[in-house]
Amino acid sequence: MAARVLIIGLNYSPEHTGIAPYTAGMARALREEGWDARVITGLPHYPQWRVHEGYSHRRAAHEEIDGVPVLRVPHPVPHDAGQLRRLGMEIVFGLRAATAAWGDPDAVVVVSPALFSSAIVRVRAALSRTPVIAWVQDIYTAGLTETGAASGPVARVMRGIESTFLRSCQGVVVIHDRFSDYLRREMAVPARRISTVRNWTHISQTPSVDTDELRRRFGWGAGDVVVLHTGNMGAKQDLANVAAAADVAERTGAPLRFVLVGGGHQRPQLEELARRTPRFEVLPGVDDETYAGLLRAADVLLVNERPGLKEMCVPSKLTSYFTAGRPVLAAVEAESPSAAELDAADAGIRVAPGDPEALVAGALQLHEEWIATGGVTHRGGRRYVRDVLSAGAAVRAFSTALRALLPTETTAPAAALHS
């Protein structure tokens, strides 16, 4: 009988940005490898913070996505993504996931964030003596403190909860070695329980859309140097800095056009800025093929983070950026995981965050180097994806972490054992 793995996470397909593509991709790959992988997830809502059409707030529903059995449990979705409302959403999701029918899994994988739903599920697993892996995509409390959402006693309490939860799990999977170092140093998670499984690219290597046509479709002229930021529009992205850079470009005559694609709770404010800021525009989310084409149609791909972010996350957009083969500009702290990734991939340059003048200068420098060398510079991203960020390597590493938790009498899938 195939080893049974239950994956529980708030975000899943059809969401196509953030954590969801990785949870869905891993569940699908594990089933292909011979695991009996099943999923309990929430209502699709990210990054728009609005439930997708056709999904009910009132009842649980079963569906199958790419061969994976999925149970969706209902929960509230806050429209403003405030911390207290998000906490309420997590708790409701966690309670409904914990009280749903699990079957009899050999192991449970919980995806964090969301931390509180994961902690609730951990209690249910402990009662049934089911081993748990926490799959850490962001360090929850580091994010709260670095974005200013929590400090002082509140931050210490939250940190204690996260530390206790992670130390209670039989295994912890992180997406970067920097996270592993942080969990050992700051949260006393034993090193023997931590595995690093890198996120992989999930966009098409060869999109079918015509990039020249895309530029015309969105009104980008031949002389426009398009600086494209994709994904969530929230506090940690600090995208008002990008609007300020567009204003600098307008005043100085720089041929830059700053474009945001995606959604998030700060999108309305950014759309208002776009209405009064030349060279700055906000586009809606697009399908996967158009997204892959847009990355290749742009001249520079942008990661922009709030000043002070040094520990909390590795933007999932970087894997897609590297695959696109375009130069990457990162307005991030020098000590951040994003900066480390950019340097390791040799895929672009870093400038100081929160400095619109530096953002403009960096974009111009990067584009000028790219043109002067015929696109030879900053081309390491695709090689890095092939050597470090492949889906196959991620599945093998995750399978290894899962097998370590299986009861001795349970047989792991042969495909996973011999991959």
CSV table of C-alpha atoms in Angstrom, one decimal:
chain,number,residue,atom,x,y,z
A,1,MET,CA,0.0,0.0,0.0
A,2,ALA,CA,1.3,3.5,-0.9
A,3,ALA,CA,2.5,5.7,1.9
A,4,ARG,CA,-0.2,8.2,2.7
A,5,VAL,CA,0.7,11.9,3.0
A,6,LEU,CA,-1.8,14.6,3.9
A,7,ILE,CA,-0.8,18.2,3.0
A,8,ILE,CA,-2.7,21.0,4.8
A,9,GLY,CA,-2.2,24.6,3.7
A,10,LEU,CA,-4.3,27.6,3.3
A,11,ASN,CA,-3.3,28.4,-0.3
A,12,TYR,CA,-3.6,26.1,-3.3
A,13,SER,CA,-4.3,26.0,-7.0
A,14,PRO,CA,-6.0,27.8,-8.8
A,15,GLU,CA,-4.1,30.6,-7.0
A,16,HIS,CA,-1.0,31.0,-9.3
A,17,THR,CA,1.3,33.3,-7.2
A,18,GLY,CA,2.8,33.0,-3.8
A,19,ILE,CA,2.9,29.7,-1.9
A,20,ALA,CA,0.1,28.0,-3.8
A,21,PRO,CA,2.0,26.9,-6.9
A,22,TYR,CA,4.6,25.1,-4.8
A,23,THR,CA,2.1,23.3,-2.6
A,24,ALA,CA,0.1,22.2,-5.6
A,25,GLY,CA,3.2,21.3,-7.6
A,26,MET,CA,4.7,19.2,-4.7
A,27,ALA,CA,1.3,17.4,-4.1
A,28,ARG,CA,1.1,16.5,-7.8
A,29,ALA,CA,4.7,15.4,-8.0
A,30,LEU,CA,4.5,13.2,-4.9
A,31,ARG,CA,1.5,11.4,-6.4
A,32,GLU,CA,3.4,10.9,-9.6
A,33,GLU,CA,6.3,9.4,-7.5
A,34,GLY,CA,3.9,6.9,-6.0
A,35,TRP,CA,2.8,8.6,-2.7
A,36,ASP,CA,-0.9,8.6,-1.8
A,37,ALA,CA,-0.9,12.4,-1.5
A,38,ARG,CA,-4.1,14.3,-0.5
A,39,VAL,CA,-4.7,17.9,0.3
A,40,ILE,CA,-6.9,20.0,2.7
A,41,THR,CA,-6.9,23.6,1.7
A,42,GLY,CA,-8.9,26.8,1.9
A,43,LEU,CA,-10.8,29.0,-0.5
A,44,PRO,CA,-8.7,30.5,-3.3
A,45,HIS,CA,-8.3,34.2,-2.6
A,46,TYR,CA,-4.7,35.3,-3.0
A,47,PRO,CA,-3.4,37.9,-3.9
A,48,GLN,CA,-6.7,39.7,-4.5
A,49,TRP,CA,-8.1,38.9,-1.0
A,50,ARG,CA,-11.3,38.0,-2.7
A,51,VAL,CA,-12.7,34.5,-3.1
A,52,HIS,CA,-12.6,33.2,-6.6
A,53,GLU,CA,-15.9,32.9,-8.5
A,54,GLY,CA,-17.5,29.5,-8.1
A,55,TYR,CA,-16.3,28.7,-4.6
A,56,SER,CA,-18.7,28.6,-1.6
A,57,HIS,CA,-18.1,30.3,1.8
A,58,ARG,CA,-20.6,28.0,3.4
A,59,ARG,CA,-19.6,24.3,2.9
A,60,ALA,CA,-16.7,22.1,2.4
A,61,ALA,CA,-16.2,20.7,-1.1
A,62,HIS,CA,-14.2,17.9,-2.7
A,63,GLU,CA,-12.5,18.3,-6.0
A,64,GLU,CA,-9.6,16.8,-8.0
A,65,ILE,CA,-6.9,19.0,-9.3
A,66,ASP,CA,-4.2,17.4,-11.6
A,67,GLY,CA,-5.0,14.0,-10.1
A,68,VAL,CA,-4.7,15.2,-6.5
A,69,PRO,CA,-7.8,14.7,-4.2
A,70,VAL,CA,-8.5,18.1,-2.6
A,71,LEU,CA,-10.8,19.0,0.2
A,72,ARG,CA,-11.7,22.7,0.5
A,73,VAL,CA,-12.9,23.9,3.8
A,74,PRO,CA,-14.7,27.3,4.1
A,75,HIS,CA,-13.3,30.3,6.1
A,76,PRO,CA,-13.7,34.1,6.1
A,77,VAL,CA,-11.5,36.1,3.8
A,78,PRO,CA,-10.7,39.6,5.0
A,79,HIS,CA,-10.8,42.3,2.3
A,80,ASP,CA,-8.1,44.5,3.9
A,81,ALA,CA,-5.7,41.8,5.0
A,82,GLY,CA,-5.3,43.4,8.5
A,83,GLN,CA,-3.4,41.3,11.0
A,84,LEU,CA,-6.3,40.6,13.3
A,85,ARG,CA,-8.6,39.6,10.4
A,86,ARG,CA,-5.9,37.4,8.9
A,87,LEU,CA,-5.5,35.8,12.3
A,88,GLY,CA,-9.3,35.1,12.4
A,89,MET,CA,-9.1,33.5,8.9
A,90,GLU,CA,-6.2,31.3,10.0
A,91,ILE,CA,-7.9,30.1,13.1
A,92,VAL,CA,-11.2,29.2,11.4
A,93,PHE,CA,-9.3,27.4,8.6
A,94,GLY,CA,-7.2,25.6,11.2
A,95,LEU,CA,-10.2,24.4,13.2
A,96,ARG,CA,-12.0,23.2,10.1
A,97,ALA,CA,-9.0,21.5,8.7
A,98,ALA,CA,-8.3,19.8,12.1
A,99,THR,CA,-11.9,18.5,12.4
A,100,ALA,CA,-12.2,17.4,8.8
A,101,ALA,CA,-11.9,13.7,7.8
A,102,TRP,CA,-8.2,12.9,7.4
A,103,GLY,CA,-8.4,9.2,6.7
A,104,ASP,CA,-5.3,7.6,8.3
A,105,PRO,CA,-2.2,9.4,7.0
A,106,ASP,CA,1.3,8.1,7.7
A,107,ALA,CA,2.5,11.7,7.8
A,108,VAL,CA,1.1,15.3,7.7
A,109,VAL,CA,2.7,18.3,6.0
A,110,VAL,CA,1.5,21.7,7.2
A,111,VAL,CA,2.5,24.8,5.2
A,112,SER,CA,3.5,27.9,7.1
A,113,PRO,CA,2.4,30.6,6.8
A,114,ALA,CA,-0.3,30.3,8.0
A,115,LEU,CA,1.3,29.7,11.4
A,116,PHE,CA,-1.8,29.5,13.6
A,117,SER,CA,-3.7,27.1,11.5
A,118,SER,CA,-0.6,24.9,11.3
A,119,ALA,CA,-0.3,24.9,15.1
A,120,ILE,CA,-4.0,23.9,15.4
A,121,VAL,CA,-3.5,21.0,13.0
A,122,ARG,CA,-0.4,20.0,14.9
A,123,VAL,CA,-2.5,19.4,18.0
A,124,ARG,CA,-4.9,17.0,16.1
A,125,ALA,CA,-1.8,15.2,14.7
A,126,ALA,CA,-0.3,14.8,18.1
A,127,LEU,CA,-3.6,13.2,19.4
A,128,SER,CA,-3.4,10.6,16.7
A,129,ARG,CA,0.4,10.3,17.0
A,130,THR,CA,0.8,11.2,13.3
A,131,PRO,CA,4.3,12.7,12.5
A,132,VAL,CA,4.3,16.2,11.1
A,133,ILE,CA,6.6,18.1,8.8
A,134,ALA,CA,6.3,21.9,8.9
A,135,TRP,CA,7.0,23.4,5.4
A,136,VAL,CA,8.2,26.9,6.1
A,137,GLN,CA,7.9,29.3,3.2
A,138,ASP,CA,8.2,32.5,5.3
A,139,ILE,CA,9.3,32.9,8.9
A,140,TYR,CA,6.1,34.2,10.4
A,141,THR,CA,7.3,36.3,13.3
A,142,ALA,CA,10.4,37.7,11.5
A,143,GLY,CA,7.9,39.1,9.0
A,144,LEU,CA,5.8,40.7,11.7
A,145,THR,CA,8.7,42.4,13.3
A,146,GLU,CA,10.5,43.5,10.1
A,147,THR,CA,7.3,45.0,8.7
A,148,GLY,CA,6.5,46.7,11.9
A,149,ALA,CA,3.2,44.7,12.3
A,150,ALA,CA,4.2,43.6,15.8
A,151,SER,CA,6.8,44.5,18.4
A,152,GLY,CA,7.6,44.3,22.1
A,153,PRO,CA,5.6,41.8,24.2
A,154,VAL,CA,3.3,40.9,21.3
A,155,ALA,CA,6.3,40.0,19.1
A,156,ARG,CA,7.8,37.9,21.9
A,157,VAL,CA,4.6,36.0,22.5
A,158,MET,CA,4.3,35.3,18.7
A,159,ARG,CA,7.9,34.2,18.5
A,160,GLY,CA,7.4,31.8,21.4
A,161,ILE,CA,4.4,30.3,19.7
A,162,GLU,CA,6.3,29.8,16.4
A,163,SER,CA,9.3,28.4,18.2
A,164,THR,CA,7.2,26.0,20.2
A,165,PHE,CA,5.3,24.8,17.2
A,166,LEU,CA,8.4,24.2,15.0
A,167,ARG,CA,10.3,22.4,17.8
A,168,SER,CA,7.3,20.2,18.3
A,169,CYS,CA,7.3,19.0,14.7
A,170,GLN,CA,9.2,15.8,13.8
A,171,GLY,CA,10.6,17.6,10.7
A,172,VAL,CA,10.9,21.1,9.4
A,173,VAL,CA,11.5,21.9,5.7
A,174,VAL,CA,12.7,25.4,4.8
A,175,ILE,CA,13.2,26.9,1.4
A,176,HIS,CA,16.6,28.5,2.0
A,177,ASP,CA,19.7,27.8,4.1
A,178,ARG,CA,19.3,31.2,5.6
A,179,PHE,CA,16.0,30.1,7.1
A,180,SER,CA,17.7,27.0,8.5
A,181,ASP,CA,20.4,29.1,10.2
A,182,TYR,CA,17.7,31.4,11.6
A,183,LEU,CA,15.6,28.6,13.0
A,184,ARG,CA,18.6,27.0,14.7
A,185,ARG,CA,20.0,30.3,16.1
A,186,GLU,CA,16.8,32.1,17.0
A,187,MET,CA,14.2,29.4,17.7
A,188,ALA,CA,16.3,26.5,19.0
A,189,VAL,CA,15.0,24.1,16.3
A,190,PRO,CA,17.4,21.1,16.3
A,191,ALA,CA,19.6,21.0,13.2
A,192,ARG,CA,18.9,17.3,12.7
A,193,ARG,CA,15.2,18.0,12.1
A,194,ILE,CA,15.7,20.7,9.4
A,195,SER,CA,15.9,20.0,5.7
A,196,THR,CA,16.4,22.6,2.9
A,197,VAL,CA,14.1,22.1,-0.1
A,198,ARG,CA,14.5,24.9,-2.6
A,199,ASN,CA,11.4,26.3,-4.4
A,200,TRP,CA,11.5,25.8,-8.2
A,201,THR,CA,10.3,27.6,-11.2
A,202,HIS,CA,6.7,26.9,-12.2
A,203,ILE,CA,6.4,29.1,-15.4
A,204,SER,CA,6.7,27.9,-19.0
A,205,GLN,CA,10.3,27.8,-20.3
A,206,THR,CA,9.0,28.7,-23.7
A,207,PRO,CA,5.8,30.7,-23.5
A,208,SER,CA,3.6,30.6,-26.6
A,209,VAL,CA,2.7,34.3,-26.6
A,210,ASP,CA,4.4,36.8,-28.8
A,211,THR,CA,6.5,39.2,-26.6
A,212,ASP,CA,6.5,42.0,-29.3
A,213,GLU,CA,2.7,41.7,-29.5
A,214,LEU,CA,2.5,41.9,-25.7
A,215,ARG,CA,4.5,45.1,-25.7
A,216,ARG,CA,2.1,46.6,-28.2
A,217,ARG,CA,-0.9,45.3,-26.4
A,218,PHE,CA,0.1,47.1,-23.2
A,219,GLY,CA,1.2,50.3,-25.0
A,220,TRP,CA,5.0,49.9,-24.4
A,221,GLY,CA,6.9,51.8,-27.0
A,222,ALA,CA,10.2,50.7,-28.6
A,223,GLY,CA,12.0,53.4,-26.6
A,224,ASP,CA,10.5,52.4,-23.2
A,225,VAL,CA,12.7,50.6,-20.8
A,226,VAL,CA,10.1,48.5,-19.0
A,227,VAL,CA,10.9,47.7,-15.3
A,228,LEU,CA,8.4,45.0,-14.3
A,229,HIS,CA,7.4,44.0,-10.8
A,230,THR,CA,5.1,41.0,-10.4
A,231,GLY,CA,3.2,39.3,-7.6
A,232,ASN,CA,1.8,40.5,-4.3
A,233,MET,CA,1.2,44.2,-3.6
A,234,GLY,CA,1.5,44.4,0.2
A,235,ALA,CA,3.4,46.1,3.0
A,236,LYS,CA,6.7,44.2,2.6
A,237,GLN,CA,6.9,45.0,-1.1
A,238,ASP,CA,6.9,48.8,-0.3
A,239,LEU,CA,5.7,49.6,-3.9
A,240,ALA,CA,5.1,53.3,-3.2
A,241,ASN,CA,8.9,53.4,-3.6
A,242,VAL,CA,8.5,52.2,-7.2
A,243,ALA,CA,5.9,55.0,-7.8
A,244,ALA,CA,8.4,57.5,-6.4
A,245,ALA,CA,11.1,56.1,-8.8
A,246,ALA,CA,8.7,56.6,-11.7
A,247,ASP,CA,8.3,60.2,-10.6
A,248,VAL,CA,12.1,60.6,-10.6
A,249,ALA,CA,12.3,59.1,-14.1
A,250,GLU,CA,9.7,61.6,-15.3
A,251,ARG,CA,11.5,64.6,-13.8
A,252,THR,CA,14.9,63.5,-15.1
A,253,GLY,CA,13.8,62.3,-18.6
A,254,ALA,CA,14.9,58.7,-18.0
A,255,PRO,CA,13.2,56.4,-20.5
A,256,LEU,CA,11.9,54.1,-17.8
A,257,ARG,CA,8.4,52.7,-17.4
A,258,PHE,CA,7.6,51.0,-14.1
A,259,VAL,CA,4.9,48.4,-14.3
A,260,LEU,CA,3.3,46.3,-11.6
A,261,VAL,CA,1.4,43.1,-12.3
A,262,GLY,CA,-0.6,41.2,-9.7
A,263,GLY,CA,-2.9,42.0,-6.8
A,264,GLY,CA,-2.9,42.6,-3.0
A,265,HIS,CA,-4.4,44.7,-0.3
A,266,GLN,CA,-2.3,47.8,-1.3
A,267,ARG,CA,-3.4,47.6,-5.0
A,268,PRO,CA,-6.1,50.3,-4.6
A,269,GLN,CA,-3.6,52.9,-3.2
A,270,LEU,CA,-1.1,52.0,-6.0
A,271,GLU,CA,-3.8,52.4,-8.7
A,272,GLU,CA,-4.5,55.8,-7.3
A,273,LEU,CA,-0.8,56.7,-7.5
A,274,ALA,CA,-0.7,55.4,-11.1
A,275,ARG,CA,-3.5,57.7,-12.1
A,276,ARG,CA,-1.4,60.7,-11.2
A,277,THR,CA,2.1,59.4,-11.8
A,278,PRO,CA,3.5,59.2,-15.4
A,279,ARG,CA,5.7,56.2,-16.2
A,280,PHE,CA,4.0,54.2,-13.5
A,281,GLU,CA,1.2,51.7,-14.2
A,282,VAL,CA,-0.7,48.9,-12.4
A,283,LEU,CA,-1.9,45.9,-14.5
A,284,PRO,CA,-4.3,43.2,-13.3
A,285,GLY,CA,-3.2,39.6,-12.8
A,286,VAL,CA,-2.7,37.5,-16.0
A,287,ASP,CA,-2.8,33.8,-16.9
A,288,ASP,CA,0.3,31.7,-16.7
A,289,GLU,CA,1.3,31.9,-20.4
A,290,THR,CA,0.8,35.7,-20.5
A,291,TYR,CA,2.8,36.0,-17.3
A,292,ALA,CA,5.7,34.0,-18.7
A,293,GLY,CA,5.6,36.2,-21.8
A,294,LEU,CA,5.5,39.4,-19.9
A,295,LEU,CA,8.7,38.5,-18.0
A,296,ARG,CA,10.4,38.1,-21.4
A,297,ALA,CA,8.8,41.2,-22.9
A,298,ALA,CA,10.1,43.5,-20.1
A,299,ASP,CA,13.6,44.9,-20.1
A,300,VAL,CA,14.3,44.7,-16.4
A,301,LEU,CA,12.6,42.5,-13.7
A,302,LEU,CA,12.2,44.1,-10.3
A,303,VAL,CA,12.2,42.8,-6.7
A,304,ASN,CA,11.4,45.7,-4.3
A,305,GLU,CA,11.4,45.1,-0.5
A,306,ARG,CA,10.7,47.3,2.5
A,307,PRO,CA,13.9,48.6,4.2
A,308,GLY,CA,14.8,46.4,7.1
A,309,LEU,CA,13.8,43.1,5.7
A,310,LYS,CA,16.7,40.8,6.3
A,311,GLU,CA,15.4,37.4,7.4
A,312,MET,CA,11.7,36.9,6.6
A,313,CYS,CA,11.4,35.6,3.1
A,314,VAL,CA,12.8,34.6,-0.3
A,315,PRO,CA,10.4,36.1,-2.9
A,316,SER,CA,8.9,33.2,-5.0
A,317,LYS,CA,9.0,35.5,-8.1
A,318,LEU,CA,12.8,35.2,-8.2
A,319,THR,CA,12.6,31.6,-9.6
A,320,SER,CA,10.4,32.8,-12.4
A,321,TYR,CA,12.6,35.8,-13.0
A,322,PHE,CA,15.7,33.7,-13.4
A,323,THR,CA,13.9,31.4,-15.8
A,324,ALA,CA,12.9,34.3,-18.0
A,325,GLY,CA,16.6,35.1,-18.6
A,326,ARG,CA,16.1,38.9,-18.2
A,327,PRO,CA,18.3,41.0,-15.9
A,328,VAL,CA,17.0,41.4,-12.3
A,329,LEU,CA,17.2,44.6,-10.2
A,330,ALA,CA,16.7,44.0,-6.5
A,331,ALA,CA,16.0,47.0,-4.2
A,332,VAL,CA,16.7,45.0,-1.0
A,333,GLU,CA,19.0,44.9,2.0
A,334,ALA,CA,22.5,43.6,1.4
A,335,GLU,CA,22.0,41.0,4.2
A,336,SER,CA,18.7,39.7,2.8
A,337,PRO,CA,18.1,36.3,1.3
A,338,SER,CA,17.0,38.0,-1.9
A,339,ALA,CA,20.4,39.6,-2.2
A,340,ALA,CA,22.1,36.3,-1.5
A,341,GLU,CA,20.0,34.6,-4.2
A,342,LEU,CA,20.8,37.3,-6.8
A,343,ASP,CA,24.5,37.1,-6.1
A,344,ALA,CA,24.5,33.3,-6.2
A,345,ALA,CA,22.7,33.3,-9.6
A,346,ASP,CA,24.7,36.2,-11.1
A,347,ALA,CA,21.4,37.4,-12.5
A,348,GLY,CA,21.5,41.2,-11.8
A,349,ILE,CA,22.4,43.9,-9.3
A,350,ARG,CA,21.2,45.2,-5.9
A,351,VAL,CA,20.5,48.7,-4.9
A,352,ALA,CA,19.4,50.1,-1.5
A,353,PRO,CA,15.8,49.7,-0.7
A,354,GLY,CA,13.6,52.7,0.0
A,355,ASP,CA,15.7,55.0,-2.3
A,356,PRO,CA,13.8,55.9,-5.6
A,357,GLU,CA,16.9,57.7,-7.0
A,358,ALA,CA,19.0,54.5,-6.5
A,359,LEU,CA,16.2,52.5,-8.1
A,360,VAL,CA,16.3,54.7,-11.2
A,361,ALA,CA,20.1,54.7,-11.4
A,362,GLY,CA,20.2,50.9,-11.0
A,363,ALA,CA,17.6,50.3,-13.7
A,364,LEU,CA,19.5,52.5,-16.2
A,365,GLN,CA,22.8,50.9,-15.3
A,366,LEU,CA,21.4,47.4,-15.7
A,367,HIS,CA,19.8,48.1,-19.0
A,368,GLU,CA,22.8,49.9,-20.4
A,369,GLU,CA,25.1,47.0,-19.4
A,370,TRP,CA,22.7,44.5,-21.0
A,371,ILE,CA,22.6,46.5,-24.3
A,372,ALA,CA,26.3,47.2,-24.4
A,373,THR,CA,27.2,43.5,-24.0
A,374,GLY,CA,24.5,42.1,-26.2
A,375,GLY,CA,22.8,40.5,-23.2
A,376,VAL,CA,25.9,38.7,-22.0
A,377,THR,CA,26.0,40.1,-18.5
A,378,HIS,CA,23.7,38.9,-15.7
A,379,ARG,CA,22.7,35.8,-17.6
A,380,GLY,CA,23.3,33.2,-14.8
A,381,GLY,CA,19.7,32.9,-13.8
A,382,ARG,CA,18.8,30.1,-16.1
A,383,ARG,CA,21.9,28.1,-15.2
A,384,TYR,CA,21.1,28.6,-11.5
A,385,VAL,CA,17.5,27.3,-12.1
A,386,ARG,CA,18.9,24.3,-13.9
A,387,ASP,CA,21.5,23.4,-11.3
A,388,VAL,CA,19.9,24.5,-8.0
A,389,LEU,CA,16.2,25.3,-8.5
A,390,SER,CA,14.9,22.3,-10.5
A,391,ALA,CA,11.6,20.7,-9.6
A,392,GLY,CA,13.2,17.2,-9.7
A,393,ALA,CA,15.7,18.2,-7.0
A,394,ALA,CA,13.0,19.6,-4.8
A,395,VAL,CA,10.8,16.4,-5.1
A,396,ARG,CA,13.8,14.2,-4.3
A,397,ALA,CA,14.7,16.3,-1.2
A,398,PHE,CA,11.1,16.4,0.0
A,399,SER,CA,10.6,12.7,-0.5
A,400,THR,CA,13.8,12.1,1.6
A,401,ALA,CA,12.4,14.2,4.4
A,402,LEU,CA,9.1,12.4,4.3
A,403,ARG,CA,10.6,8.9,4.3
A,404,ALA,CA,12.5,9.8,7.5
A,405,LEU,CA,9.1,10.1,9.3
A,406,LEU,CA,7.5,6.9,8.0
A,407,PRO,CA,6.8,4.0,10.4
A,408,THR,CA,9.3,1.2,9.8
A,409,GLU,CA,6.6,-1.1,8.5
A,410,THR,CA,5.5,1.4,5.9
A,411,THR,CA,7.1,1.2,2.4
A,412,ALA,CA,8.0,4.4,0.7
A,413,PRO,CA,7.3,4.7,-3.0
A,414,ALA,CA,9.8,2.9,-5.1
A,415,ALA,CA,10.1,5.8,-7.6
A,416,ALA,CA,11.0,8.1,-4.7
A,417,LEU,CA,13.5,5.7,-3.3
A,418,HIS,CA,15.4,5.3,-6.5
A,419,SER,CA,15.1,8.8,-8.0
